[in-house]
């Protein structure tokens, strides 16, 4: 797409009765971060051989990676292969299956499903966690949520929280039917938005025996209320109305529009929250473009579907997960820490809230010197014991 076409496309969207501030609020970051996010995804952007299926930097890279940042970590102690399986709605879910080298396949082992941040794909954070936990002796499975990455679902990057949660239950279906996995010892890890999806799934799926979240976002609450309740009900209604009007456009064959996600360039006015995401998603540190997307669309959900998060209440009835254990990990500097605190307060025992000193939200995506893998290991060893 040439620069003129990009500008015309952006102007058509903003000119359709959706002012810039409303679009910013539609991202779910809320009024407190107004100016943080611009609408920069375009329906006609196409993936090219240069950016498909591998890290493809966009924007200006950071001068130096943060200490310990290792999103694309691989291990010679682990074997990985791609797997495909169906969810309950006969949609294909794609994941990476990690096993410790030399695994005795004649014995049933504990297993862990790992979910990626909202707007990301399995190659961002989830593979890292799956690799590290496989090094500790677990069978692990990172997955692409439906509508994202290599998993089925159209339109691409649509929001449907119940189907996101279903992907985790489908992963349990898959793992629980492998002869080398003990179906009574399967746990889950959700990073960022997937933290809320694994909680939603676990409420209805007692096969998930131990649940851990890291840098969790409650994707329902942040879209309804913004961070720290910075968004009003009236602002919420504006977002819903804009998305509803976009449905007419798409129903009559118009372009799919995108919202939210991570900015594609930094300015003097870019807030710290967006700078934090940019440093991961728009630099070689963590940028990855799947074949189903393009560099200009990665991280951005569709505008018309994003308000479905507003009907998503993952923490309601969280106490019914008990007596299965829950572990909430968050940085003490994380802008998202309110969600882990809220979930912990609502959950019943056994539960644990772990603070990582000095860690922000994105730090726990990939900074292996900060991520408490020892805590995750001890949690799952204890609660997935034979």
C-alpha positions as CSV (number, residue, x, y, z in Angstrom):
1,X,0.0,0.0,0.0
2,X,1.5,3.4,-0.9
3,X,1.6,6.3,1.5
4,X,-1.3,8.2,-0.2
5,X,-3.6,5.2,0.1
6,X,-2.7,4.8,3.7
7,X,-3.5,8.4,4.4
8,X,-6.8,8.2,2.5
9,X,-7.8,5.0,4.4
10,X,-7.0,6.6,7.8
11,X,-9.0,9.7,6.9
12,X,-12.0,7.7,5.8
13,X,-12.1,5.9,9.1
14,X,-11.7,9.0,11.2
15,X,-14.1,10.9,9.0
16,X,-16.9,8.3,9.6
17,X,-18.0,10.1,12.7
18,X,-15.4,8.5,15.0
19,X,-13.2,11.1,16.5
20,X,-9.6,10.4,17.4
21,X,-10.2,10.4,21.2
22,X,-13.0,7.8,20.8
23,X,-10.7,5.6,18.7
24,X,-8.0,5.9,21.4
25,X,-10.5,4.8,24.1
26,X,-11.6,1.9,21.9
27,X,-8.3,0.3,22.5
28,X,-9.2,-0.5,26.1
29,X,-6.3,1.6,27.6
30,X,-8.8,4.2,28.6
31,X,-9.0,8.0,28.8
32,X,-6.0,8.2,31.1
33,X,-3.8,7.1,28.2
34,X,-5.5,9.3,25.6
35,X,-3.1,9.9,22.7
36,X,-1.4,6.5,23.3
37,X,-2.8,4.6,20.4
38,X,-3.6,5.6,16.8
39,X,-5.6,3.6,14.2
40,X,-2.8,2.3,12.0
41,X,-4.0,-1.0,10.6
42,X,-5.3,-1.2,7.1
43,X,-7.4,-3.9,5.5
44,X,-5.5,-3.9,2.2
45,X,-2.0,-4.4,3.7
46,X,-0.6,-7.6,2.6
47,X,2.1,-10.0,4.0
48,X,5.1,-10.4,1.8
49,X,7.8,-13.1,1.6
50,X,10.1,-10.7,3.5
51,X,7.9,-10.5,6.6
52,X,6.1,-13.8,6.8
53,X,6.6,-16.3,9.6
54,X,9.7,-14.8,11.1
55,X,10.8,-11.8,13.2
56,X,10.3,-8.8,11.0
57,X,11.4,-5.5,12.6
58,X,9.0,-2.5,12.2
59,X,9.9,1.0,13.4
60,X,13.2,2.0,15.0
61,X,14.8,-0.7,17.1
62,X,15.8,0.0,20.7
63,X,19.5,0.8,21.0
64,X,20.0,-2.1,23.4
65,X,17.7,-4.9,24.5
66,X,16.7,-4.8,28.2
67,X,18.8,-7.0,30.4
68,X,17.8,-10.6,30.0
69,X,15.3,-10.0,27.1
70,X,15.2,-13.3,25.2
71,X,11.9,-13.7,23.5
72,X,13.2,-16.0,20.7
73,X,15.1,-18.3,23.1
74,X,15.6,-21.9,22.0
75,X,17.0,-24.8,23.9
76,X,19.1,-27.8,22.8
77,X,17.5,-29.6,25.7
78,X,14.0,-29.5,24.2
79,X,12.4,-30.9,21.1
80,X,9.6,-28.9,19.4
81,X,7.1,-29.7,16.7
82,X,4.0,-28.0,15.3
83,X,0.7,-29.6,16.1
84,X,-2.9,-29.0,14.9
85,X,-6.1,-30.0,16.6
86,X,-9.8,-29.1,16.5
87,X,-11.7,-27.1,19.1
88,X,-15.3,-27.9,20.0
89,X,-16.5,-25.8,17.0
90,X,-14.3,-27.7,14.6
91,X,-11.9,-24.8,14.1
92,X,-8.3,-25.8,13.8
93,X,-6.0,-24.6,16.6
94,X,-2.3,-24.5,15.9
95,X,0.4,-24.9,18.6
96,X,3.9,-25.9,19.3
97,X,4.5,-29.0,21.3
98,X,7.6,-28.9,23.5
99,X,9.1,-32.1,25.1
100,X,12.3,-32.6,27.0
101,X,14.8,-34.4,25.0
102,X,15.0,-38.0,26.0
103,X,11.4,-38.0,27.3
104,X,10.2,-41.5,28.1
105,X,7.1,-41.7,26.0
106,X,6.1,-44.9,27.7
107,X,5.4,-43.0,30.9
108,X,2.6,-40.4,31.4
109,X,4.1,-36.9,32.3
110,X,2.6,-33.6,33.6
111,X,1.8,-31.0,30.9
112,X,1.2,-27.3,30.7
113,X,-0.7,-25.2,28.1
114,X,0.7,-21.7,27.5
115,X,-1.2,-18.7,26.1
116,X,0.3,-15.6,24.5
117,X,-0.5,-11.9,25.2
118,X,-3.6,-10.4,23.7
119,X,-2.8,-9.3,20.1
120,X,0.3,-11.4,20.0
121,X,0.9,-14.9,18.7
122,X,2.6,-18.0,20.1
123,X,6.0,-16.9,18.9
124,X,5.8,-13.9,21.3
125,X,6.3,-14.9,25.0
126,X,4.3,-18.2,24.9
127,X,7.1,-20.1,23.1
128,X,9.6,-18.8,25.6
129,X,7.6,-19.9,28.6
130,X,6.8,-23.3,27.0
131,X,10.5,-23.8,26.3
132,X,11.7,-22.9,29.8
133,X,9.1,-25.1,31.4
134,X,9.9,-28.0,29.1
135,X,13.5,-27.7,30.3
136,X,12.1,-28.4,33.8
137,X,10.7,-31.7,32.6
138,X,7.1,-30.7,31.6
139,X,5.4,-31.5,28.3
140,X,4.3,-28.0,27.2
141,X,2.1,-26.6,24.4
142,X,2.1,-23.0,23.3
143,X,-0.9,-22.1,21.1
144,X,-2.3,-19.4,18.8
145,X,-5.7,-18.2,20.0
146,X,-8.4,-18.6,17.4
147,X,-8.5,-15.8,14.9
148,X,-4.7,-15.1,15.5
149,X,-1.5,-16.5,14.1
150,X,-1.9,-19.9,12.4
151,X,-5.1,-20.9,14.1
152,X,-8.5,-20.8,12.2
153,X,-11.0,-17.9,12.5
154,X,-12.3,-15.2,10.2
155,X,-12.1,-12.3,10.0
156,X,-8.5,-12.4,11.1
157,X,-7.8,-10.8,14.5
158,X,-11.4,-10.8,15.5
159,X,-12.4,-10.7,19.2
160,X,-14.5,-13.5,20.6
161,X,-13.4,-14.2,24.2
162,X,-15.4,-17.4,24.7
163,X,-13.7,-18.9,21.7
164,X,-10.3,-17.8,23.0
165,X,-11.1,-19.6,26.2
166,X,-12.2,-22.7,24.2
167,X,-8.8,-22.9,22.6
168,X,-7.3,-23.8,26.0
169,X,-9.9,-26.5,26.6
170,X,-9.1,-27.8,23.1
171,X,-5.4,-27.9,24.0
172,X,-6.3,-30.0,27.1
173,X,-8.3,-32.3,24.8
174,X,-5.2,-32.7,22.7
175,X,-2.7,-33.2,25.5
176,X,-5.0,-35.5,27.5
177,X,-5.2,-37.9,24.6
178,X,-1.4,-38.2,24.2
179,X,-0.1,-41.5,25.7
180,X,2.9,-39.7,27.2
181,X,0.7,-37.1,29.0
182,X,-1.1,-37.8,32.3
183,X,-4.5,-36.2,31.7
184,X,-4.9,-35.8,35.5
185,X,-1.8,-33.5,35.6
186,X,-2.4,-30.7,33.2
187,X,-1.9,-27.1,34.1
188,X,-2.2,-23.7,32.3
189,X,-0.2,-20.5,32.1
190,X,-1.8,-17.3,30.7
191,X,0.4,-14.3,29.9
192,X,-1.2,-10.8,29.7
193,X,-4.7,-11.2,28.1
194,X,-4.4,-14.9,28.1
195,X,-4.4,-14.7,31.9
196,X,-8.1,-13.7,31.8
197,X,-8.8,-16.4,29.1
198,X,-7.3,-19.2,31.1
199,X,-9.4,-18.1,34.2
200,X,-12.5,-18.1,32.0
201,X,-11.7,-21.6,30.7
202,X,-10.7,-23.0,34.1
203,X,-14.1,-22.1,35.6
204,X,-15.7,-24.5,33.1
205,X,-13.0,-27.0,32.7
206,X,-11.9,-28.9,35.9
207,X,-9.3,-30.8,33.9
208,X,-7.1,-27.8,34.3
209,X,-5.5,-28.7,37.7
210,X,-3.4,-25.7,38.3
211,X,-3.7,-22.2,36.9
212,X,-1.0,-19.5,36.7
213,X,-1.2,-16.0,35.2
214,X,1.6,-13.6,34.4
215,X,1.2,-9.8,33.9
216,X,-2.5,-10.5,33.6
217,X,-4.9,-8.2,31.9
218,X,-8.6,-8.5,32.5
219,X,-9.6,-7.9,28.9
220,X,-13.2,-7.3,29.9
221,X,-12.5,-4.7,32.7
222,X,-9.9,-2.8,30.7
223,X,-12.2,-2.4,27.7
224,X,-15.2,-1.4,29.9
225,X,-13.4,0.9,32.3
226,X,-9.9,1.6,31.1
227,X,-6.8,1.4,33.2
228,X,-7.5,2.5,36.8
229,X,-11.2,3.2,35.9
230,X,-10.1,6.1,33.7
231,X,-13.0,5.6,31.2
232,X,-16.6,6.7,31.8
233,X,-19.7,4.9,30.8
234,X,-20.5,7.6,28.3
235,X,-17.1,7.1,26.7
236,X,-17.8,3.3,26.6
237,X,-21.1,4.0,24.8
238,X,-19.3,6.0,22.2
239,X,-16.9,3.2,21.5
240,X,-19.8,0.7,21.2
241,X,-21.7,3.0,18.9
242,X,-18.7,3.5,16.6
243,X,-18.2,-0.3,16.3
244,X,-21.8,-0.9,15.6
245,X,-21.7,1.6,12.7
246,X,-18.7,-0.2,11.3
247,X,-20.7,-3.4,11.2
248,X,-22.9,-1.7,8.4
249,X,-19.7,-0.9,6.5
250,X,-18.4,-4.5,6.6
251,X,-21.9,-6.1,6.0
252,X,-22.2,-4.2,2.8
253,X,-18.7,-5.2,1.6
254,X,-16.6,-2.3,2.9
255,X,-13.1,-2.6,4.3
256,X,-12.4,-4.2,7.7
257,X,-11.0,-1.7,10.0
258,X,-8.7,-2.3,13.0
259,X,-8.2,-0.6,16.3
260,X,-6.1,-0.8,19.5
261,X,-2.8,-2.6,19.5
262,X,0.6,-1.0,19.5
263,X,1.6,2.2,17.8
264,X,3.9,1.9,14.8
265,X,6.0,5.0,15.6
266,X,7.0,7.0,18.6
267,X,6.5,10.7,19.1
268,X,7.2,13.1,21.9
269,X,3.6,12.6,23.0
270,X,3.7,8.8,23.2
271,X,2.8,7.8,26.7
272,X,4.9,5.4,28.7
273,X,2.5,2.4,28.4
274,X,2.6,2.6,24.6
275,X,6.4,3.0,24.7
276,X,6.6,-0.2,26.7
277,X,4.6,-2.2,24.2
278,X,6.4,-0.6,21.3
279,X,9.8,-1.7,22.6
280,X,8.6,-5.3,22.5
281,X,6.2,-5.5,19.5
282,X,7.8,-3.0,17.1
283,X,11.5,-3.9,17.5
284,X,13.6,-7.0,17.0
285,X,13.2,-7.7,20.7
286,X,9.8,-9.3,20.1
287,X,8.3,-8.4,16.7
288,X,6.9,-11.3,14.7
289,X,4.6,-11.3,11.7
290,X,2.6,-14.5,11.0
291,X,1.7,-15.4,7.5
292,X,-2.0,-14.5,8.3
293,X,-1.1,-10.8,8.9
294,X,1.3,-8.1,7.9
295,X,3.6,-5.7,9.8
296,X,1.0,-3.0,9.6
297,X,-1.8,-5.1,11.2
298,X,0.0,-7.1,13.9
299,X,-1.5,-6.6,17.4
300,X,-4.6,-4.8,16.1
301,X,-8.0,-6.4,16.7
302,X,-10.9,-5.6,14.3
303,X,-12.8,-2.4,15.3
304,X,-16.3,-3.9,14.9
305,X,-15.5,-7.0,17.2
306,X,-13.5,-5.4,19.9
307,X,-16.5,-4.3,22.1
308,X,-17.3,-7.9,22.6
309,X,-14.8,-7.7,25.4
310,X,-17.2,-5.5,27.3
311,X,-19.4,-8.5,27.9
312,X,-16.5,-10.5,29.2
313,X,-16.4,-11.0,33.0
314,X,-13.7,-13.6,33.6
315,X,-13.3,-12.9,37.4
316,X,-17.0,-13.5,38.2
317,X,-17.3,-16.8,40.0
318,X,-13.5,-17.1,40.1
319,X,-13.8,-18.6,43.6
320,X,-15.5,-21.7,42.0
321,X,-12.1,-22.8,40.7
322,X,-11.1,-23.7,44.2
323,X,-9.8,-26.1,45.5
324,X,-7.6,-26.0,42.4
325,X,-4.6,-23.7,43.0
326,X,-4.1,-20.4,41.4
327,X,-0.9,-18.4,41.1
328,X,-0.9,-14.7,40.1
329,X,2.5,-13.2,39.1
330,X,2.9,-9.5,38.4
331,X,5.6,-6.8,38.5
332,X,5.4,-4.3,41.2
333,X,5.9,-1.6,38.6
334,X,3.4,-3.1,36.1
335,X,0.7,-0.8,34.8
336,X,-1.5,-3.9,34.8
337,X,-1.0,-5.0,38.4
338,X,-4.6,-3.9,39.3
339,X,-6.0,-7.0,37.5
340,X,-3.8,-9.5,39.4
341,X,-4.7,-7.8,42.7
342,X,-8.4,-8.0,41.8
343,X,-8.3,-11.6,40.8
344,X,-6.4,-12.6,43.9
345,X,-8.8,-10.8,46.1
346,X,-11.8,-12.6,44.6
347,X,-10.2,-16.1,44.3
348,X,-10.6,-18.7,47.0
349,X,-7.8,-20.7,48.6
350,X,-5.4,-22.0,47.6
351,X,-4.1,-18.9,45.9
352,X,-0.9,-16.9,45.8
353,X,0.1,-13.5,44.6
354,X,3.8,-13.1,43.7
355,X,5.3,-9.6,43.2
356,X,8.4,-9.3,41.0
357,X,10.5,-6.4,42.3
358,X,11.3,-3.8,39.7
359,X,9.4,-5.5,36.9
360,X,6.9,-3.7,34.6
361,X,4.2,-5.3,32.6
362,X,6.1,-6.2,29.4
363,X,9.3,-7.1,31.4
364,X,7.6,-10.4,32.2
365,X,7.0,-11.2,28.6
366,X,10.6,-12.1,27.9
367,X,13.2,-10.9,30.5
368,X,14.4,-14.2,31.7
369,X,16.4,-12.6,34.5
370,X,13.2,-11.2,36.0
371,X,10.6,-13.9,35.1
372,X,10.3,-16.2,38.2
373,X,10.6,-19.5,36.4
374,X,11.7,-21.1,39.7
375,X,8.4,-20.1,41.2
376,X,6.4,-21.4,38.2
377,X,8.4,-24.7,38.4
378,X,7.8,-25.2,42.1
379,X,4.1,-24.3,41.7
380,X,3.5,-26.9,39.0
381,X,5.8,-29.6,40.5
382,X,3.8,-29.3,43.7
383,X,0.3,-29.2,42.2
384,X,0.8,-31.5,39.2
385,X,2.5,-34.2,41.3
386,X,1.6,-37.8,40.6
